[in-house]
Amino acid sequence: MDIVQDFNLDYEYFNKIIENNGDIIVSGKGKEGKLFLSKFSTTGVIDTNFGENGFYYSEIQGYTEFNPVLINWESYIIGNHDRIISVNENGISDNNLFTFEDIIYHDMKMQGKNKIIVGGFYNDNFVITRLNANSKSGEDPASLEKNQLNTLSIYPNPAKDNLYFNEETQAEIIDIQGRVLYKTTEAVKSVNISNLKSGIYFIKTDNKIQKFVKE
């Protein structure tokens, strides 16, 4: 594997996207703990016209990561645990699109060109929020959907082969992308998860949902 860019020890890489033209957008944590975006050509040469000498630095400090980078129209949508930021193609922040007071979000996906699906937690409950976003015009976001779901008693967690819960019920296993991987056809008290890859999943029954870890 060819190395197109070598970061020094002051930088920590989190995520990347490759645009249709081959340009590479990288997110991470840099000097003084500030989160950043950087832009590189297909050959790994940093684009010094992007931001400040190739880097956009967020003033947000004290966070451990930028969650996945998304492309929305001509801007990049990035975020951490309690806010989402829009950065245009020149490496300039358009605005703070969204700020969450009590929600800690863990993942986000674009839906079409102007909606963001956000998944996270609020008071130990799983939350799904769909937000309007227009990073080009800076329209105010409007929350269209927020489903706060009660927790389900499950064990063990983490689990390796079987996952048990405290009452017979139909259940669905959902991955972090929101895809239903398994659905029971009748009420059960356990599900076999041995064929799942290691990672984070959700078990859902009626209006109850809880995160679990597959070892």
C-alpha positions as a printed NumPy array, in Angstrom:
array([[  0.   ,   0.   ,   0.   ],
       [  1.393,   3.409,  -0.979],
       [  1.568,   6.13 ,   1.67 ],
       [  0.375,   9.414,   0.185],
       [  0.781,  11.538,   3.315],
       [  2.662,  11.071,   6.584],
       [  1.186,  12.959,   9.573],
       [  3.492,  13.928,  12.405],
       [  2.801,  12.859,  15.981],
       [  0.832,  16.049,  16.695],
       [ -2.023,  14.789,  14.506],
       [ -4.447,  11.912,  14.937],
       [ -6.46 ,  10.586,  11.987],
       [-10.195,   9.787,  12.411],
       [-11.903,   9.452,   9.059],
       [-11.685,  10.168,   5.327],
       [-13.782,  10.469,   2.189],
       [-12.706,  10.341,  -1.457],
       [-14.555,  12.718,  -3.765],
       [-15.642,  11.872,  -7.306],
       [-12.644,  13.77 ,  -8.693],
       [-10.265,  11.763,  -6.492],
       [ -9.538,  14.478,  -3.919],
       [ -9.173,  13.146,  -0.372],
       [-10.789,  14.823,   2.659],
       [ -9.381,  13.763,   6.032],
       [-10.682,  14.514,   9.529],
       [ -8.758,  14.208,  12.776],
       [ -7.404,  15.895,  15.879],
       [ -4.436,  18.214,  15.67 ],
       [ -2.575,  20.842,  17.638],
       [ -3.952,  21.752,  21.074],
       [ -6.609,  19.071,  20.675],
       [ -8.444,  21.009,  17.948],
       [-10.426,  18.987,  15.436],
       [ -9.554,  19.502,  11.776],
       [-10.315,  18.795,   8.137],
       [ -7.584,  18.629,   5.509],
       [ -7.687,  18.23 ,   1.739],
       [ -5.268,  16.312,  -0.502],
       [ -4.981,  15.671,  -4.219],
       [ -5.151,  12.188,  -5.729],
       [ -1.356,  11.975,  -5.426],
       [ -1.356,  12.924,  -1.748],
       [ -0.266,  16.545,  -2.161],
       [ -1.957,  18.827,   0.354],
       [ -4.232,  21.506,  -1.147],
       [ -2.883,  24.714,   0.393],
       [ -5.865,  26.665,  -0.98 ],
       [ -8.153,  24.758,   1.381],
       [ -8.63 ,  26.505,   4.728],
       [ -5.354,  27.591,   6.322],
       [ -2.536,  26.009,   4.306],
       [ -4.64 ,  22.928,   3.641],
       [ -6.339,  22.651,   7.037],
       [ -9.629,  23.792,   8.552],
       [ -9.38 ,  23.898,  12.36 ],
       [-12.469,  23.875,  14.534],
       [-12.443,  26.044,  17.638],
       [-14.082,  23.158,  19.492],
       [-11.651,  21.529,  21.888],
       [-11.804,  18.71 ,  24.403],
       [-13.45 ,  16.132,  22.126],
       [-11.925,  12.845,  21.085],
       [-13.205,  12.56 ,  17.53 ],
       [-15.018,  13.964,  14.536],
       [-17.708,  11.563,  13.46 ],
       [-17.981,  10.602,   9.766],
       [-17.458,  13.248,   7.125],
       [-20.37 ,  13.683,   4.71 ],
       [-20.704,  15.57 ,   1.447],
       [-23.805,  17.756,   1.138],
       [-24.04 ,  19.742,  -2.09 ],
       [-20.689,  21.567,  -2.246],
       [-19.925,  21.443,   1.472],
       [-18.563,  18.934,   3.955],
       [-20.716,  18.025,   6.937],
       [-18.698,  17.079,  10.006],
       [-19.454,  16.785,  13.69 ],
       [-18.576,  15.634,  17.163],
       [-20.663,  14.548,  20.121],
       [-22.993,  17.529,  20.411],
       [-22.86 ,  19.583,  17.22 ],
       [-22.644,  19.391,  13.439],
       [-20.61 ,  21.85 ,  11.38 ],
       [-20.711,  22.735,   7.683],
       [-17.415,  23.534,   5.93 ],
       [-17.464,  24.716,   2.316],
       [-15.219,  23.546,  -0.519],
       [-12.684,  26.297,   0.309],
       [-12.22 ,  25.113,   3.886],
       [-14.316,  27.861,   5.483],
       [-16.991,  27.097,   8.066],
       [-20.41 ,  28.174,   6.777],
       [-22.105,  27.837,  10.15 ],
       [-22.803,  25.516,  13.052],
       [-25.73 ,  23.696,  11.495],
       [-26.937,  21.992,  14.66 ],
       [-26.167,  22.058,  18.366],
       [-27.524,  19.376,  20.694],
       [-27.885,  20.305,  24.36 ],
       [-28.52 ,  16.871,  25.867],
       [-28.137,  14.419,  22.988],
       [-24.834,  12.598,  22.485],
       [-24.848,  11.45 ,  18.88 ],
       [-22.697,   8.662,  17.471],
       [-23.409,   8.454,  13.751],
       [-25.034,  10.377,  10.921],
       [-26.009,   9.679,   7.314],
       [-27.199,  11.874,   4.471],
       [-30.733,  11.244,   3.176],
       [-31.013,  12.786,  -0.25 ],
       [-29.32 ,  16.162,  -0.621],
       [-30.683,  18.117,   2.315],
       [-31.539,  15.808,   5.207],
       [-29.308,  14.277,   7.858],
       [-30.262,  11.197,   9.872],
       [-28.608,  11.334,  13.302],
       [-28.453,   8.463,  15.783],
       [-27.369,   8.831,  19.406],
       [-28.379,   8.696,  23.04 ],
       [-30.367,  10.846,  25.459],
       [-30.446,   9.849,  29.149],
       [-29.363,   6.301,  28.194],
       [-32.181,   6.055,  25.631],
       [-31.603,   5.608,  21.912],
       [-32.588,   8.624,  19.793],
       [-33.086,   8.939,  16.046],
       [-33.411,  12.47 ,  14.66 ],
       [-33.951,  13.604,  11.084],
       [-32.774,  17.143,  10.381],
       [-33.215,  19.552,   7.499],
       [-29.913,  20.891,   6.243],
       [-28.922,  23.231,   3.46 ],
       [-25.248,  23.956,   3.854],
       [-25.161,  26.297,   0.83 ],
       [-27.824,  28.735,   1.948],
       [-27.436,  28.237,   5.703],
       [-31.141,  27.633,   6.297],
       [-32.125,  27.119,   9.912],
       [-32.451,  23.41 ,  10.719],
       [-35.824,  21.957,  11.676],
       [-36.065,  18.709,  13.565],
       [-38.636,  16.577,  11.756],
       [-38.466,  13.414,  13.743],
       [-37.192,  12.424,  17.178],
       [-37.952,   8.999,  18.582],
       [-36.893,   8.523,  22.181],
       [-37.144,   4.837,  22.976],
       [-37.223,   3.106,  26.339],
       [-34.553,   0.581,  27.158],
       [-35.022,  -3.186,  27.029],
       [-33.496,  -5.473,  29.652],
       [-30.992,  -7.728,  27.879],
       [-28.091,  -9.92 ,  28.973],
       [-25.234, -10.616,  28.74 ],
       [-23.826,  -7.435,  27.285],
       [-21.325,  -7.752,  25.638],
       [-22.501, -11.094,  24.217],
       [-20.788, -13.698,  22.069],
       [-23.262, -16.405,  20.999],
       [-26.723, -15.718,  22.447],
       [-28.525, -12.614,  23.646],
       [-31.295, -12.992,  26.237],
       [-34.013, -10.586,  27.347],
       [-36.389, -10.565,  30.269],
       [-39.668, -11.376,  28.514],
       [-40.889, -13.309,  25.524],
       [-41.297, -10.957,  22.598],
       [-40.663, -10.55 ,  18.905],
       [-37.389,  -8.769,  18.244],
       [-35.277,  -7.179,  15.552],
       [-31.505,  -6.829,  15.411],
       [-30.408,  -3.561,  13.797],
       [-26.878,  -2.539,  12.85 ],
       [-25.337,   0.905,  13.317],
       [-26.391,   1.822,   9.753],
       [-30.043,   1.236,  10.63 ],
       [-30.376,  -1.996,   8.625],
       [-32.517,  -4.816,  10.022],
       [-30.271,  -7.891,  10.071],
       [-32.586, -10.333,  11.82 ],
       [-36.259, -10.439,  12.753],
       [-38.056, -13.109,  14.748],
       [-41.386, -14.469,  13.518],
       [-42.658, -15.322,  16.996],
       [-42.133, -14.339,  20.627],
       [-38.809, -15.596,  22.01 ],
       [-36.613, -15.026,  25.053],
       [-33.274, -15.221,  23.259],
       [-31.676, -14.756,  19.85 ],
       [-28.567, -16.347,  18.391],
       [-26.009, -13.715,  17.391],
       [-23.035, -15.991,  16.728],
       [-23.05 , -15.13 ,  13.006],
       [-22.782, -11.373,  13.599],
       [-19.479,  -9.591,  13.195],
       [-17.978,  -8.   ,  16.289],
       [-19.327,  -4.502,  16.859],
       [-22.241,  -2.409,  18.11 ],
       [-25.858,  -3.375,  17.378],
       [-29.371,  -2.632,  18.644],
       [-32.11 ,  -5.023,  19.745],
       [-35.645,  -3.718,  19.214],
       [-39.024,  -4.96 ,  20.391],
       [-42.227,  -2.921,  20.068],
       [-41.104,   0.597,  21.105],
       [-38.151,  -0.594,  23.144],
       [-34.593,  -0.622,  21.93 ],
       [-31.194,  -1.126,  23.533],
       [-27.627,  -1.114,  22.354],
       [-25.526,  -4.255,  22.731],
       [-21.993,  -5.248,  21.826],
       [-21.173,  -8.419,  19.891],
       [-17.808,  -9.784,  20.977]])
